[in-house]
Each structure stands twice: as structure tokens, then as C-alpha cells.
XYZ file of C-alpha atoms in Angstrom:
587
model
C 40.760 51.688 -29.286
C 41.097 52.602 -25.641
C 37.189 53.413 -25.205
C 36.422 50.211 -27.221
C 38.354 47.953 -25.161
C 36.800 49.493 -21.795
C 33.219 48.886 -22.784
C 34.266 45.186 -24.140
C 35.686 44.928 -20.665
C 32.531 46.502 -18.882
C 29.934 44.447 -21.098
C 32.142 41.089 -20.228
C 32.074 41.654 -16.595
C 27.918 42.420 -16.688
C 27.912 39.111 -18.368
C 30.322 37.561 -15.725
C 27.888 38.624 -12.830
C 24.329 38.229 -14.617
C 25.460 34.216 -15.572
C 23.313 32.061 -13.251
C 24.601 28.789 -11.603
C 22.175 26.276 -10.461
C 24.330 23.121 -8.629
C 23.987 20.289 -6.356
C 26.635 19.284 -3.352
C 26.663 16.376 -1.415
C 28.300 16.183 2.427
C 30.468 12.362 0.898
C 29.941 10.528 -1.952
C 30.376 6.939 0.325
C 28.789 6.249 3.244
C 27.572 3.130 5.284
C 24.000 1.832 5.465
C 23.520 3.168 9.197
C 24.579 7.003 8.388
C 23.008 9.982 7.013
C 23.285 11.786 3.748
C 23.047 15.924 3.526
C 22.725 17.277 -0.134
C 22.529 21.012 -1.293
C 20.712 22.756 -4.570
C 22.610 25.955 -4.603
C 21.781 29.262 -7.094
C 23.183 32.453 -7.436
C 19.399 33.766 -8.376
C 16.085 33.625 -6.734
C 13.915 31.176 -9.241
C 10.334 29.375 -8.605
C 9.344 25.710 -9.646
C 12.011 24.211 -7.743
C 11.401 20.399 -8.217
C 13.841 17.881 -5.974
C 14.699 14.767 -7.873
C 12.741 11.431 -6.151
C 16.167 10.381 -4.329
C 15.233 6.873 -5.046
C 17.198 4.605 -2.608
C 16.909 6.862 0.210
C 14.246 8.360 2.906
C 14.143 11.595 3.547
C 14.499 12.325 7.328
C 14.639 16.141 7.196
C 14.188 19.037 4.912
C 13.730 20.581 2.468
C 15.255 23.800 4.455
C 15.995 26.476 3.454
C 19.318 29.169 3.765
C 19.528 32.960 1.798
C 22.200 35.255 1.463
C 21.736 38.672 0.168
C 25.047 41.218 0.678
C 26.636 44.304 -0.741
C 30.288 44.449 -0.758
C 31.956 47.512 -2.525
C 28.802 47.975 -4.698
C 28.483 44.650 -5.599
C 25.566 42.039 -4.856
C 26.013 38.146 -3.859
C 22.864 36.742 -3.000
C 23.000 32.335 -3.016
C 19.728 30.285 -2.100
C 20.164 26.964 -0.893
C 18.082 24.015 -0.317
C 18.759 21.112 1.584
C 17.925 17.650 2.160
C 18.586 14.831 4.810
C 18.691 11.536 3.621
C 18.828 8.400 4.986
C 19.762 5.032 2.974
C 17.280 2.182 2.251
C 19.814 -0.392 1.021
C 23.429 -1.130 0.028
C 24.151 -0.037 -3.014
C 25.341 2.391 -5.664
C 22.681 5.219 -6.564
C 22.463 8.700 -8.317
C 20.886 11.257 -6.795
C 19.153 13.098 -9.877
C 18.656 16.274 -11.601
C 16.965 19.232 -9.748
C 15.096 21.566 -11.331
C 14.070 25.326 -10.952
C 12.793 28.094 -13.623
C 14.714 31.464 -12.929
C 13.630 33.719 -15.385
C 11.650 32.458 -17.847
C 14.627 29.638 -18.200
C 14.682 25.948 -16.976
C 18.048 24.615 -15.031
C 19.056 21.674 -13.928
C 21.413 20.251 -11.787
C 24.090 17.252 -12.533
C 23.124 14.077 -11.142
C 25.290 12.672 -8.671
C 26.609 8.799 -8.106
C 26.808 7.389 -4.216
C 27.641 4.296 -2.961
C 26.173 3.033 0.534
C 28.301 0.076 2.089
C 27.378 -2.237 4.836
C 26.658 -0.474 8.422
C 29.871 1.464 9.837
C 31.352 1.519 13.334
C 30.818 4.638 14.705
C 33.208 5.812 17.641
C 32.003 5.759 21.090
C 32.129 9.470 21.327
C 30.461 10.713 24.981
C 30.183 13.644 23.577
C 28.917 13.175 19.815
C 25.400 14.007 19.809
C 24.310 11.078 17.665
C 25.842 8.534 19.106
C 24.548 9.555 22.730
C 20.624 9.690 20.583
C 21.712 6.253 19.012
C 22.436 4.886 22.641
C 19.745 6.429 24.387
C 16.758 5.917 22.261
C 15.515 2.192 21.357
C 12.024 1.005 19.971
C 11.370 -2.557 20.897
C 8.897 -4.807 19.167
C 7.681 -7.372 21.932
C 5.549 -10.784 20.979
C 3.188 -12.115 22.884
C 4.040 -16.114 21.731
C 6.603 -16.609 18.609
C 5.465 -20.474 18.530
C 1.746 -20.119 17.697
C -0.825 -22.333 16.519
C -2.888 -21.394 13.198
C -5.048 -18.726 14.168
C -4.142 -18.391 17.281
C -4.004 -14.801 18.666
C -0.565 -12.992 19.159
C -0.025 -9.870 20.606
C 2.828 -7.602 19.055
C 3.600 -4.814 21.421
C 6.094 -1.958 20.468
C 7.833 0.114 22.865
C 9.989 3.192 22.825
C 12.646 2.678 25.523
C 14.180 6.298 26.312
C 16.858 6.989 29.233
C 17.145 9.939 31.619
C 20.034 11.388 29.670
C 18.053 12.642 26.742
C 14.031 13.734 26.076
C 11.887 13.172 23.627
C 8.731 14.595 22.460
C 5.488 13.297 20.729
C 6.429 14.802 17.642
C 7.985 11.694 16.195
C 6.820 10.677 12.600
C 6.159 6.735 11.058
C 8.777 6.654 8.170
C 7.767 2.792 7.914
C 4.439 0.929 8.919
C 4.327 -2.830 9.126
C 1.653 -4.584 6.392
C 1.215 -7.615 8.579
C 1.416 -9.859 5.367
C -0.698 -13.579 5.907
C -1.548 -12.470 9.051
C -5.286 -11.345 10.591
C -4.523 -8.246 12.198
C -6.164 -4.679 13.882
C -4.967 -2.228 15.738
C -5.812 -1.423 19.203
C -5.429 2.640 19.002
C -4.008 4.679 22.032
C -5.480 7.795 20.295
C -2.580 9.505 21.257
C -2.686 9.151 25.111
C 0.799 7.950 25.804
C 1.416 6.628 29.368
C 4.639 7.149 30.403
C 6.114 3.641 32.558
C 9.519 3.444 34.264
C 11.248 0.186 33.424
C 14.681 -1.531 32.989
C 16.370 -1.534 29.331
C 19.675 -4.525 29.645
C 19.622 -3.684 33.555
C 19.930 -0.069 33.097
C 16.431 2.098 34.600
C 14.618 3.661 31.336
C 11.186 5.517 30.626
C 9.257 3.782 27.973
C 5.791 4.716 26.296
C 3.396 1.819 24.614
C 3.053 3.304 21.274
C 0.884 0.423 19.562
C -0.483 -3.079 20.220
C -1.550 -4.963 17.358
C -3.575 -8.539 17.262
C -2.566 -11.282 14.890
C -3.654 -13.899 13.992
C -1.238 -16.199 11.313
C -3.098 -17.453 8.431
C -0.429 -19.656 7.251
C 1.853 -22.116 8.590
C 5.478 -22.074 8.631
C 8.336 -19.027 9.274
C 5.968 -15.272 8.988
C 8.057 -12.652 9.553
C 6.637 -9.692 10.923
C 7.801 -5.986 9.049
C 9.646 -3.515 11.266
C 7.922 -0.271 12.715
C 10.423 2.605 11.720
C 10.059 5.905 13.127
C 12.035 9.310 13.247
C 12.176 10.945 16.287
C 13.281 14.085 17.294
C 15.929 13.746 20.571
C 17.337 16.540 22.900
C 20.707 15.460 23.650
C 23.155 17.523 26.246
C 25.776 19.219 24.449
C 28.985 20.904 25.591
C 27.881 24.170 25.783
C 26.688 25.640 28.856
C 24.087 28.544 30.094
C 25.145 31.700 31.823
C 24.561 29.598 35.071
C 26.496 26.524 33.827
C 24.296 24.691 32.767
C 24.292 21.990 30.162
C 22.264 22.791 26.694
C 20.590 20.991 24.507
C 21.403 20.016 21.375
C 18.674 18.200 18.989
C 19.053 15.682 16.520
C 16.821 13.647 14.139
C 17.614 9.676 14.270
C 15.576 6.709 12.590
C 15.090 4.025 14.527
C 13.658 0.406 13.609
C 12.319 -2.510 15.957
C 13.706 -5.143 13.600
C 11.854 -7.916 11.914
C 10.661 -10.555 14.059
C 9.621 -13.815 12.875
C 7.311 -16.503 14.246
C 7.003 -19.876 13.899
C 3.290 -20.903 13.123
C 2.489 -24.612 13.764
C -0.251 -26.515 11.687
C -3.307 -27.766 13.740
C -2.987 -31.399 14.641
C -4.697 -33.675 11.926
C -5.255 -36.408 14.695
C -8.439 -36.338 16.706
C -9.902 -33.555 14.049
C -14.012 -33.386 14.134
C -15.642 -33.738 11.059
C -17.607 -30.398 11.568
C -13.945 -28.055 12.571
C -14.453 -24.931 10.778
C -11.563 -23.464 12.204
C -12.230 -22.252 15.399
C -9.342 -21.500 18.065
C -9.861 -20.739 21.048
C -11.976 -20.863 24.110
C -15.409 -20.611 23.604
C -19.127 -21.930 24.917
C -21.871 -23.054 22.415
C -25.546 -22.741 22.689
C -28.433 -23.091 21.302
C -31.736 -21.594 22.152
C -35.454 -20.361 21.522
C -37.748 -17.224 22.485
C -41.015 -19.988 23.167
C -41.556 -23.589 22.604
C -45.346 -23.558 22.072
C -47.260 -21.614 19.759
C -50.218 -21.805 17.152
C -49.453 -23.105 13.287
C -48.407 -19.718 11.453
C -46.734 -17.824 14.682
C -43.263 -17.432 14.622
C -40.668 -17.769 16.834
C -36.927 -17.326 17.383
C -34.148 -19.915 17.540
C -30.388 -18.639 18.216
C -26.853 -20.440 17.428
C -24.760 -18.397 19.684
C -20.740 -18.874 20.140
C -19.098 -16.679 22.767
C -15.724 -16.694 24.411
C -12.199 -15.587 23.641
C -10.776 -16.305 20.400
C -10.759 -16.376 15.764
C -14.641 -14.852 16.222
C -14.626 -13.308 13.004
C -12.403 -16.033 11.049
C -14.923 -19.154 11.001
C -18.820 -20.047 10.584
C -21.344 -20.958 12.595
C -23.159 -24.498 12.489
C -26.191 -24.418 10.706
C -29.688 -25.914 12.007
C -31.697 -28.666 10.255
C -34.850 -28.041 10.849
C -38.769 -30.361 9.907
C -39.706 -30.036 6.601
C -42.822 -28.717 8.174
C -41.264 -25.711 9.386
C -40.770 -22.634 7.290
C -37.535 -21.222 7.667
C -35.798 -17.684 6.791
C -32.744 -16.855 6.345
C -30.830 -16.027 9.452
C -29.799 -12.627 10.683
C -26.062 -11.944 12.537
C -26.093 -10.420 15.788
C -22.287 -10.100 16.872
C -20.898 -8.412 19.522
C -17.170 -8.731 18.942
C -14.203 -6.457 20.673
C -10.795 -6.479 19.959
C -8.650 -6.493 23.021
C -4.724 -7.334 23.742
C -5.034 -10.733 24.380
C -7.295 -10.938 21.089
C -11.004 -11.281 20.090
C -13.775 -11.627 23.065
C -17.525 -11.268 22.374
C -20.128 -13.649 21.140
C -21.310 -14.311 17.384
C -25.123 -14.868 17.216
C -27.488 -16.057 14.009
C -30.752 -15.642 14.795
C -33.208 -17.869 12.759
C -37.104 -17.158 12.108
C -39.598 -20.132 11.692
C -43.240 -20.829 11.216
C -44.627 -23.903 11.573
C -47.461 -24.852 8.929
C -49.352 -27.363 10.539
C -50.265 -28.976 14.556
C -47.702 -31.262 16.482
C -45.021 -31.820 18.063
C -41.372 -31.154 16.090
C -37.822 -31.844 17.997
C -34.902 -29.866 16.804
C -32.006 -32.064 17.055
C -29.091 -31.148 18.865
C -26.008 -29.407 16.678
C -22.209 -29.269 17.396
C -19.622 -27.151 17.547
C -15.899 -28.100 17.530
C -13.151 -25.930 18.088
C -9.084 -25.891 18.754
C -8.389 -25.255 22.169
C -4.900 -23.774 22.734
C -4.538 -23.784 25.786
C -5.309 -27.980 25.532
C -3.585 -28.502 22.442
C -6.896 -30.796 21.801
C -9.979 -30.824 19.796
C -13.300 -29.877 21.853
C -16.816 -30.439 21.064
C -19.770 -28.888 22.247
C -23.407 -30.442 21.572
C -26.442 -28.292 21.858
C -29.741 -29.494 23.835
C -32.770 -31.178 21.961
C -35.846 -28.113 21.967
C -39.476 -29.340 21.326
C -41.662 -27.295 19.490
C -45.087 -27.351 20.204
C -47.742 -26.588 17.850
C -50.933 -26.614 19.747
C -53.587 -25.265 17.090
C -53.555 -25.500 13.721
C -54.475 -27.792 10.597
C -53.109 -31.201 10.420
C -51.300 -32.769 8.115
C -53.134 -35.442 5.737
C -51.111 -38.645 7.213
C -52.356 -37.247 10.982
C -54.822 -39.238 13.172
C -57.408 -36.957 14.258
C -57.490 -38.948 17.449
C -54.034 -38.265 18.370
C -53.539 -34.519 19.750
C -50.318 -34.823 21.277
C -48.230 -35.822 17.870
C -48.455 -35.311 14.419
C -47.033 -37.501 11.790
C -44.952 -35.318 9.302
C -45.701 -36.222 5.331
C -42.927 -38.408 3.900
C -41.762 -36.593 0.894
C -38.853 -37.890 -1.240
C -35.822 -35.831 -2.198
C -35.483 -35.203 -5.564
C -31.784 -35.437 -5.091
C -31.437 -38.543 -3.541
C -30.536 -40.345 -7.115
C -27.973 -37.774 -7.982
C -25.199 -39.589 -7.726
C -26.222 -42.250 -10.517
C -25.389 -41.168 -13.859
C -28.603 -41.462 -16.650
C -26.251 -40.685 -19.538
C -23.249 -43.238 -20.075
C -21.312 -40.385 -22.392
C -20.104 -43.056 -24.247
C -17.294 -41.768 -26.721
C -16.346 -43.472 -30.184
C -13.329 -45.477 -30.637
C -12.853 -44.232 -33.854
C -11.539 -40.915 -34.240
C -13.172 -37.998 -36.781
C -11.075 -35.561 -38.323
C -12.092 -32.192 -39.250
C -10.316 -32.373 -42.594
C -12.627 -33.306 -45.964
C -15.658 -33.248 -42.858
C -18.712 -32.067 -43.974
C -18.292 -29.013 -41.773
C -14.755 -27.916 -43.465
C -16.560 -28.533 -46.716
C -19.262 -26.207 -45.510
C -17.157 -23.533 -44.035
C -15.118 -23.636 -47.509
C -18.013 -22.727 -49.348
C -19.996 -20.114 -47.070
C -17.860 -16.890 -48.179
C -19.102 -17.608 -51.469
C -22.400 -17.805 -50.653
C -21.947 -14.295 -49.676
C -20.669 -12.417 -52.979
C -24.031 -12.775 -55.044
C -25.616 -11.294 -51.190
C -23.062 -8.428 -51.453
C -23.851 -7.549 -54.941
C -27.468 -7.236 -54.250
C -26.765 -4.835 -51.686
C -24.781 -3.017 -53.773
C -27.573 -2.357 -56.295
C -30.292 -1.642 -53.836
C -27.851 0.648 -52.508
C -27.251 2.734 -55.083
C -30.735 2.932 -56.040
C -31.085 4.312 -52.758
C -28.661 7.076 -53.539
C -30.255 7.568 -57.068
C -33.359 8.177 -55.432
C -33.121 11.721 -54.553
C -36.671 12.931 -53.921
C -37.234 9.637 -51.773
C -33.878 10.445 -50.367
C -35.290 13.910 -49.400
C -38.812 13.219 -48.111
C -36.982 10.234 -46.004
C -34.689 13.419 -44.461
C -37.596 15.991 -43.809
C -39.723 12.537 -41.884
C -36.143 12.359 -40.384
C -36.285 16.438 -39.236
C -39.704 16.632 -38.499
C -39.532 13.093 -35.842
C -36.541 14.886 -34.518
C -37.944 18.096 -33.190
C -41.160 16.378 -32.417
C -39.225 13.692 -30.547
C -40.298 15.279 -27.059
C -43.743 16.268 -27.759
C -44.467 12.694 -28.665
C -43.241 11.784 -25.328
C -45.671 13.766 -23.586
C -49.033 12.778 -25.709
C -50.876 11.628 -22.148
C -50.419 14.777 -20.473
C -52.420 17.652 -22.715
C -50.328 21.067 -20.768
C -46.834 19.552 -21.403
C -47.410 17.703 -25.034
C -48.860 21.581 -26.367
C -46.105 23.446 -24.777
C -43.464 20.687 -26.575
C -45.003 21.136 -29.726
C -45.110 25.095 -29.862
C -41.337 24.964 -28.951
C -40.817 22.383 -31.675
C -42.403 24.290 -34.107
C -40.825 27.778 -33.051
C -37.202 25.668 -33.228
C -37.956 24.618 -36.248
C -38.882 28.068 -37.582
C -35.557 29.519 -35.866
C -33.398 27.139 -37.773
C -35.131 27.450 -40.906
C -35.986 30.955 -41.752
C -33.428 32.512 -39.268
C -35.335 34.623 -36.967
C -35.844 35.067 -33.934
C -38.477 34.566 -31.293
C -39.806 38.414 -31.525
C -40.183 38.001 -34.959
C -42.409 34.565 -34.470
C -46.206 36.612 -35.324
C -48.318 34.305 -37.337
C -48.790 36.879 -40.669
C -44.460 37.360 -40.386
C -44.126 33.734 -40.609
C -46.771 33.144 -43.233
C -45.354 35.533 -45.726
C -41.752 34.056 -44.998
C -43.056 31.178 -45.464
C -44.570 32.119 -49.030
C -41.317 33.941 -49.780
C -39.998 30.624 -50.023
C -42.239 28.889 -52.011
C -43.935 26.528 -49.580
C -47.835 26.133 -50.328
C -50.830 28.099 -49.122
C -52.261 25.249 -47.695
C -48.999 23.988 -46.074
C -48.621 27.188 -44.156
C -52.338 27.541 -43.565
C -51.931 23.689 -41.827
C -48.584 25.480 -39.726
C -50.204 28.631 -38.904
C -53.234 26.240 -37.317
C -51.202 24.316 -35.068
C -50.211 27.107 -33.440
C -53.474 28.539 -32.583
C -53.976 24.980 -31.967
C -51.298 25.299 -29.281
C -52.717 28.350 -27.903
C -56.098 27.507 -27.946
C -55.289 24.326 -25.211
C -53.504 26.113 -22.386
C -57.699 27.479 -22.130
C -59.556 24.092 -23.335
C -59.284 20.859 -22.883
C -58.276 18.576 -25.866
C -58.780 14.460 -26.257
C -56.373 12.206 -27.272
C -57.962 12.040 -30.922
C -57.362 15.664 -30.911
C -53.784 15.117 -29.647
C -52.881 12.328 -32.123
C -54.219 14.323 -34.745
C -52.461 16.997 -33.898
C -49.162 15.811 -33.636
C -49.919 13.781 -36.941
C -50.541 16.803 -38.918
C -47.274 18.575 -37.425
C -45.271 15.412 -38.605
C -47.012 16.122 -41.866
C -46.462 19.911 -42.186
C -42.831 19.920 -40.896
C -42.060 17.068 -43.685
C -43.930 19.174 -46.644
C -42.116 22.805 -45.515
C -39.182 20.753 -46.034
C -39.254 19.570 -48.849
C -40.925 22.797 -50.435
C -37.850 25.315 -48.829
C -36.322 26.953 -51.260
């Protein structure tokens, strides 16, 4: 009984220490908005697969990291592997942090999922020496507007920058946990590329460094309240700690914060209705308008050149251009862009340019009439219109039109032709509709939709019958599947009837396929005398295999001599023929 109840006790305590434990800690289970979260996934056992849970409701700001412990004490092992997280809340609220898993040994574990609650921000105390609160203090990002009371499309600038102090560094190593969408807004980047200018400045009176980290045009396509979305990064900050160097000095100490610039919202004013042109498009801005051609006199059937160009400072990209009416005399193509656009801080600069190409069909003289251009003018707060010079086009040789005076060489009267749109807008058909209503019910159409699925049963009994005489049919049935076979592995030879080389070479493979699914041999075995008398062996006619054995030598008599297409047609005719009658004599 003694030796029994010392290997109970030894076979208890191996299954004491071989028991795995797979668990997740949290550093509090309540915390405010404004703090930080650490959880743990500890083991006792080194595993693989370990998969975190999502940690919805939170950001992770650091981790996963990673801690072992392997010791011997006495003869016995403890060896723990823990991962851990950093999180940092999204919202107030209550949330569960979820299962972890991790496969140690062929078996899955999982962790218990764990409830926190996140309450409104909490005052922090002004520790000097509490390492976040001198990064909190230190370290601001600012987002700065160029104008919060803009017009529609007017440009805004939003610049953001990172305001640090001489008590703690930074590096560039910081990371974009949030990136703003710029919803109903215009916008674009104008990229640093990474080459951070460092500026000395004032932050609430007090001297900082700061560092432009991003400008970004707008330009509001909606009226009303827009807010803008914050920029959040996390940033890595040296703070001074309270431990000092063998020479006194002051170490540092560093510690991950997020830090947000805060929505802004601006205030986007409608354009003015009163004094609006006619022809606004929706330009704002400052711009000039012109209008120009490459020559002004040419032959009939020489081209030239006019350009609509718009340049200045403003919505380039965001409106159209005015469009030219032009003679009926002149022939004119659809016009190509030619923009030179740049996005700067203050917004768009560059010009937009259509470039039209005409011809003119006949002699004389033809004006193009001056186009305008009306824009918003900021700056103003007024409507401005720009009107294009008149250009005369000279045609100097070249036939005339049939209402032209063949004394007059200076002008040419253009033919009068009526629009064929010009009556559009009177209606030919009065779409006159009954007083009287008709109802669908006991209407010769429900009467006829009634009877139609009748009309259908004697159909559907007829091709029943036919149907089945089909299937009764079984030597039609069979000859219809060997015509089937034999179009099938003739298929690509039939493609390739015009070319003599490739149609030969598709119909010996054919035929050798054929052979190789029928009789079972292989393409060694394909001599003409073994596949005649395996041919005979299965009751297929002399003249049947005397017809198979010829298209081969047919086949190898053309990669030497030419063939014509009668010889071709027939050819491929007589294979169609042989393939059907070998199948249909197999046995």
C-alpha cells in the first residue's frame, strides 16, 4: 500500500507540473478616455499560432512584446511567456477584450474574455516628475486654418504643426494612428517627402521648436458647418527622468503618447445669388480669360488653331471652360486639354487650355464672336466677367459658296440653312387620353392570357411523342452519335481547310486520337497493317479500313505535294465519313 500510494503521489505531481495555463491580465478594469490600457497573454508552455483578439474599442499604441522566463530551482523548471499589448481607448464605453488564442501541442487554448469600462477623460496630477504628464505637456500637434469663414470653393489651407519644447526630444519615428478623409471637401496634399524643417516659435508665450508636418488644400463643396477630421499620431518622446549618469546627469526616460489636433470646423458661405452671370460655371478665384489663334488667313481646307485659355489662382480643376460657336462653314474637331495646373499652399495656380482645330470649306471672310467667362472673385465678394476679342478669319483661296457673288472677293455670303430643331418645342402628337377608363378584367387580353397555357398542352404532347420516337430510334440514335464523334475530333482540322500544312497535320492527329481512344494503343503501335488488322478484329469493313488506311497516306503524301481545296474538302469529307462508319461497325 505504501509503494502504491508513492507512485499515485509521483504520477499526481507529473500531472500537477505538465497542466498548461494559458491566461489574460489586464493593468485596471476602469479607466478614463485619456489613459492607457496594458494587457498580458501569459503561458506556462512555449506554443505557436498565437492569435490576439481584435480589441475592438481600442488602438493599439504599442506591442505586441514580448517577456520569457526559463529557470531551474531545486531540479525543477518554470518557464512563463508573456505577451503584451498597449491600448489606447476610442470611446466611452463598456467593452470586452476577447479570447486569445495559441496551439501548444497539438491543442488549442484560449483565454477568458475580459469586460472594461472607459469613463469620460480623468484629471491626471500635475506630477513634475511623472514621465507622461511632462510628454502630455510638452508635446502638442496643432491643426492651423488658413480662413474658417470661406466661400464655396474657395481655397483653404489646413496646416498641422507639432509644437515640441526644449525639455523633451522627439524623433521622426512617429506613426499616423488616424488620417483625416476630408469628407465634402476638394482636397490634395502638398508632400514634404520627409524633409522636416525644424522652426523656433512661441506655444501660449512659452519659446517651442515646431516642424510643418503636412499642408493640405481644400476646397468646401458644400455649404454650411464641415468639420474637418483630426490628424492623430503616436510619437515616441524622451522625457528626463530622475535617475542620473555617473557624472550626474539627467537620463532619459521614453514614453509613447497619442496626440490629436482636434476637429476643426468651418463655416462655408453660399455664393451670392444677386448679380450671378448667366454663364457662372463655378469659378472662384482670380483669373484672366483669353482667347486666341495660331493665323488668321489661310486657304479653304488648311487648318488652324484657336485656344480658350483660363489662367490665374484658383477652383482650376472644379469648373468648365466656355465653349466657341463657330460658322457653319467651318469644320470643327473636338477640342484637346492642355493644362498646366500646380497645387501650392495658397491653392491651385496654372492655366487650363482647350485647344480647338478648324477647317474652313469654302472662301471669305468668317468673325468668331467674342465669348465670356464669369467667375467669383473672393477677394471682391463680386461677380466678374471677362469678354474675349472678335478674330477674323480669312479665307483667301478656295471654292465659293453657291449664294456668293463672284464679283465680291473680300466677303462671302454663308448658305442659310434651317435647323432642324428649331420646331422642337411644338408638340405634333396631342397624347390625348380617354375619359373613360378600361379595365383589365373580362378584356380581351385577360381572356387571351386565360386561354394561352392551354394552347400549350396539345404542343407538349407532340413533343412528347416525337421524343420518344427519338429514343426508340436506336440505330438513328447511333449514327447521329458517331456524326457527333467524328465532327468532334475533326473540329480543328476543319478550321484549318485554307492552309494545306496545318489542315493535314490536324487531321493525322485526329485520326491517330481517334485510334488511341478506340482500339487502345498507343502511338508506336500506329503502323498502317497493325491498325488494319485491329481494325478487322473488330468487325469494321474492308472497304471502311481501306478508306482509313488512305487518309493517312493521304496525310503523308501532302507534307511533299501540294493538294487543292477539292482535294482538301474531299478529304476531310471522306474522314467525316470513315470515322462515322468505324463507329458504328466497333464491336
Amino acid at each position: 500500500m505504501q509503494f502504491l500510494y508513492i507512485v499515485l503521489f509521483l504520477l499526481g505531481s507529473g500531472f500537477l507540473q505538465a497542466q498548461v495555463t494559458f491566461q489574460s491580465k489586464v493593468s485596471k478594469k476602469k479607466l478614463g478616455i485619456n489613459e492607457r490600457l496594458r494587457v498580458d497573454f501569459e503561458m506556462n508552455q512555449d506554443g505557436d499560432d498565437f492569435n490576439p483578439p481584435d480589441f475592438a474599442g481600442f488602438r493599439i499604441v504599442g506591442g505586441p512584446h514580448q517577456a520569457i522566463s526559463n529557470s531551474w530551482i531545486n531540479g525543477k523548471r518554470s518557464y512563463s511567456k508573456t505577451y503584451t499589448y498597449t491600448l489606447s481607448p476610442k470611446a466611452k464605453g463598456k467593452f470586452t477584450i476577447g479570447q486569445a488564442t495559441i496551439n501548444i501541442e497539438g491543442e488549442t487554448y484560449k483565454t477568458t474574455p475580459i469586460a472594461v469600462e472607459v469613463t469620460s477623460a480623468v484629471k491626471k496630477p500635475k506630477d513634475g516628475n511623472n514621465a507622461d504628464y511632462l510628454a502630455s505637456e510638452n508635446v502638442h500637434l496643432i491643426a492651423e486654418v488658413s480662413k474658417a469663414n470661406p466661400y464655396l470653393n474657395e481655397a483653404i489651407t489646413v496646416t498641422y504643426k507639432l509644437y515640441v519644447s526644449h525639455e523633451v526630444s522627439i524623433t521622426s519615428n512617429w506613426r499616423e494612428v488616424d488620417t483625416p478623409k476630408y469628407a465634402d471637401f476638394w482636397s490634395q496634399n502638398i508632400d514634404s517627402r520627409g524633409n522636416y524643417k525644424i522652426y523656433d516659435g512661441t506655444y501660449k508665450g512659452e519659446d517651442y521648436r515646431y516642424v510643418v508636418l503636412r499642408r493640405t488644400v481644400l476646397y468646401p463643396q458644400k455649404t454650411g458647418k464641415l468639420e474637418i477630421e483630426p490628424l492623430s499620431l503616436d510619437i515616441p518622446i524622451d522625457v528626463k527622468s530622475k535617475r542620473r549618469d555617473i557624472f550626474g546627469r539627467r537620463l532619459m526616460t521614453r514614453v509613447n503618447k497619442t496626440i490629436s489636433a482636434g476637429k476643426r470646423t468651418i463655416n462655408v458661405k453660399p455664393l451670392p445669388e444677386e448679380g450671378r452671370p448667366i454663364n457662372f460655371t463655378g469659378a472662384v478665384g482670380d483669373f484672366d480669360f483669353n482667347l486666341s489663334a495660331n493665323k488668321t488667313k489661310l486657304d479653304a481646307n488648311e487648318a488652324l488653331e484657336l485656344s480658350v485659355k483660363v489662367s490665374g489662382d484658383g477652383n482650376l480643376k472644379l469648373f468648365d471652360l466656355p465653349k466657341l460657336k463657330l460658322p457653319s462653314s467651318l469644320e470643327v474637331y473636338e477640342p484637346s486639354r492642355a493644362d498646366n495646373i500646380r497645387t501650392q499652399a495658397k491653392g491651385m495656380t496654372g492655366a487650363m487650355v482647350e485647344n480647338y482645330t478648324v477647317v474652313p470649306q469654302f472662301k471669305g471672310n468668317y468673325p468668331i464672336r467674342p465669348i465670356s467667362f464669369s467667375y467669383f472673385n473672393p477677394k471682391t465678394e463680386a461677380y466678374e466677367t471677362l469678354t474675349s476679342n472678335e478674330i477674323l478669319i480669312e479665307v483667301e483661296n478656295g471654292p465659293l459658296t453657291s449664294e456668293s457673288s463672284e464679283n465680291n472677293t473680300a466677303t462671302s455670303k454663308q448658305l442659310v440653312t434651317l435647323d432642324k430643331n428649331q420646331f422642337k418645342y411644338i408638340k405634333l402628337n396631342a397624347d390625348l387620353e380617354s375619359v373613360e377608363r378600361a379595365y383589365f378584367f373580362k378584356s380581351k387580353a385577360f381572356w387571351m392570357l386565360l386561354g394561352i397555357p392551354f394552347l400549350f398542352i396539345p404542343l407538349a404532347i407532340f413533343v412528347g411523342r416525337k421524343r420518344k420516337q427519338r429514343l426508340a430510334d436506336v440505330e438513328g440514335n447511333r449514327l447521329r452519335r458517331a456524326n457527333q464523334l467524328a465532327k468532334k475530333y475533326l473540329s480543328e482540322a476543319k478550321k484549318n481547310m485554307t492552309n494545306q500544312s496545318a489542315f493535314y497535320e490536324s487531321l493525322e492527329r485526329a485520326l491517330h486520337n481517334y485510334l488511341k481512344a478506340k482500339l487502345n494503343i498507343e502511338t508506336s503501335e500506329m503502323s498502317k497493317a497493325h491498325i488494319s488488322n485491329a481494325l478487322l478484329e473488330r468487325k469494321v469493313d474492308m472497304g471502311v479500313v481501306g478508306n482509313f488506311t488512305d487518309l493517312l497516306k493521304s496525310c503523308e503524301f501532302a507534307r511533299y505535294t501540294p493538294s487543292s481545296n477539292v482535294t482538301i474538302q474531299k478529304d476531310y469529307e471522306t474522314a467525316v465519313t470513315t470515322i462515322s462508319s468505324i463507329d458504328k461497325q466497333f464491336q
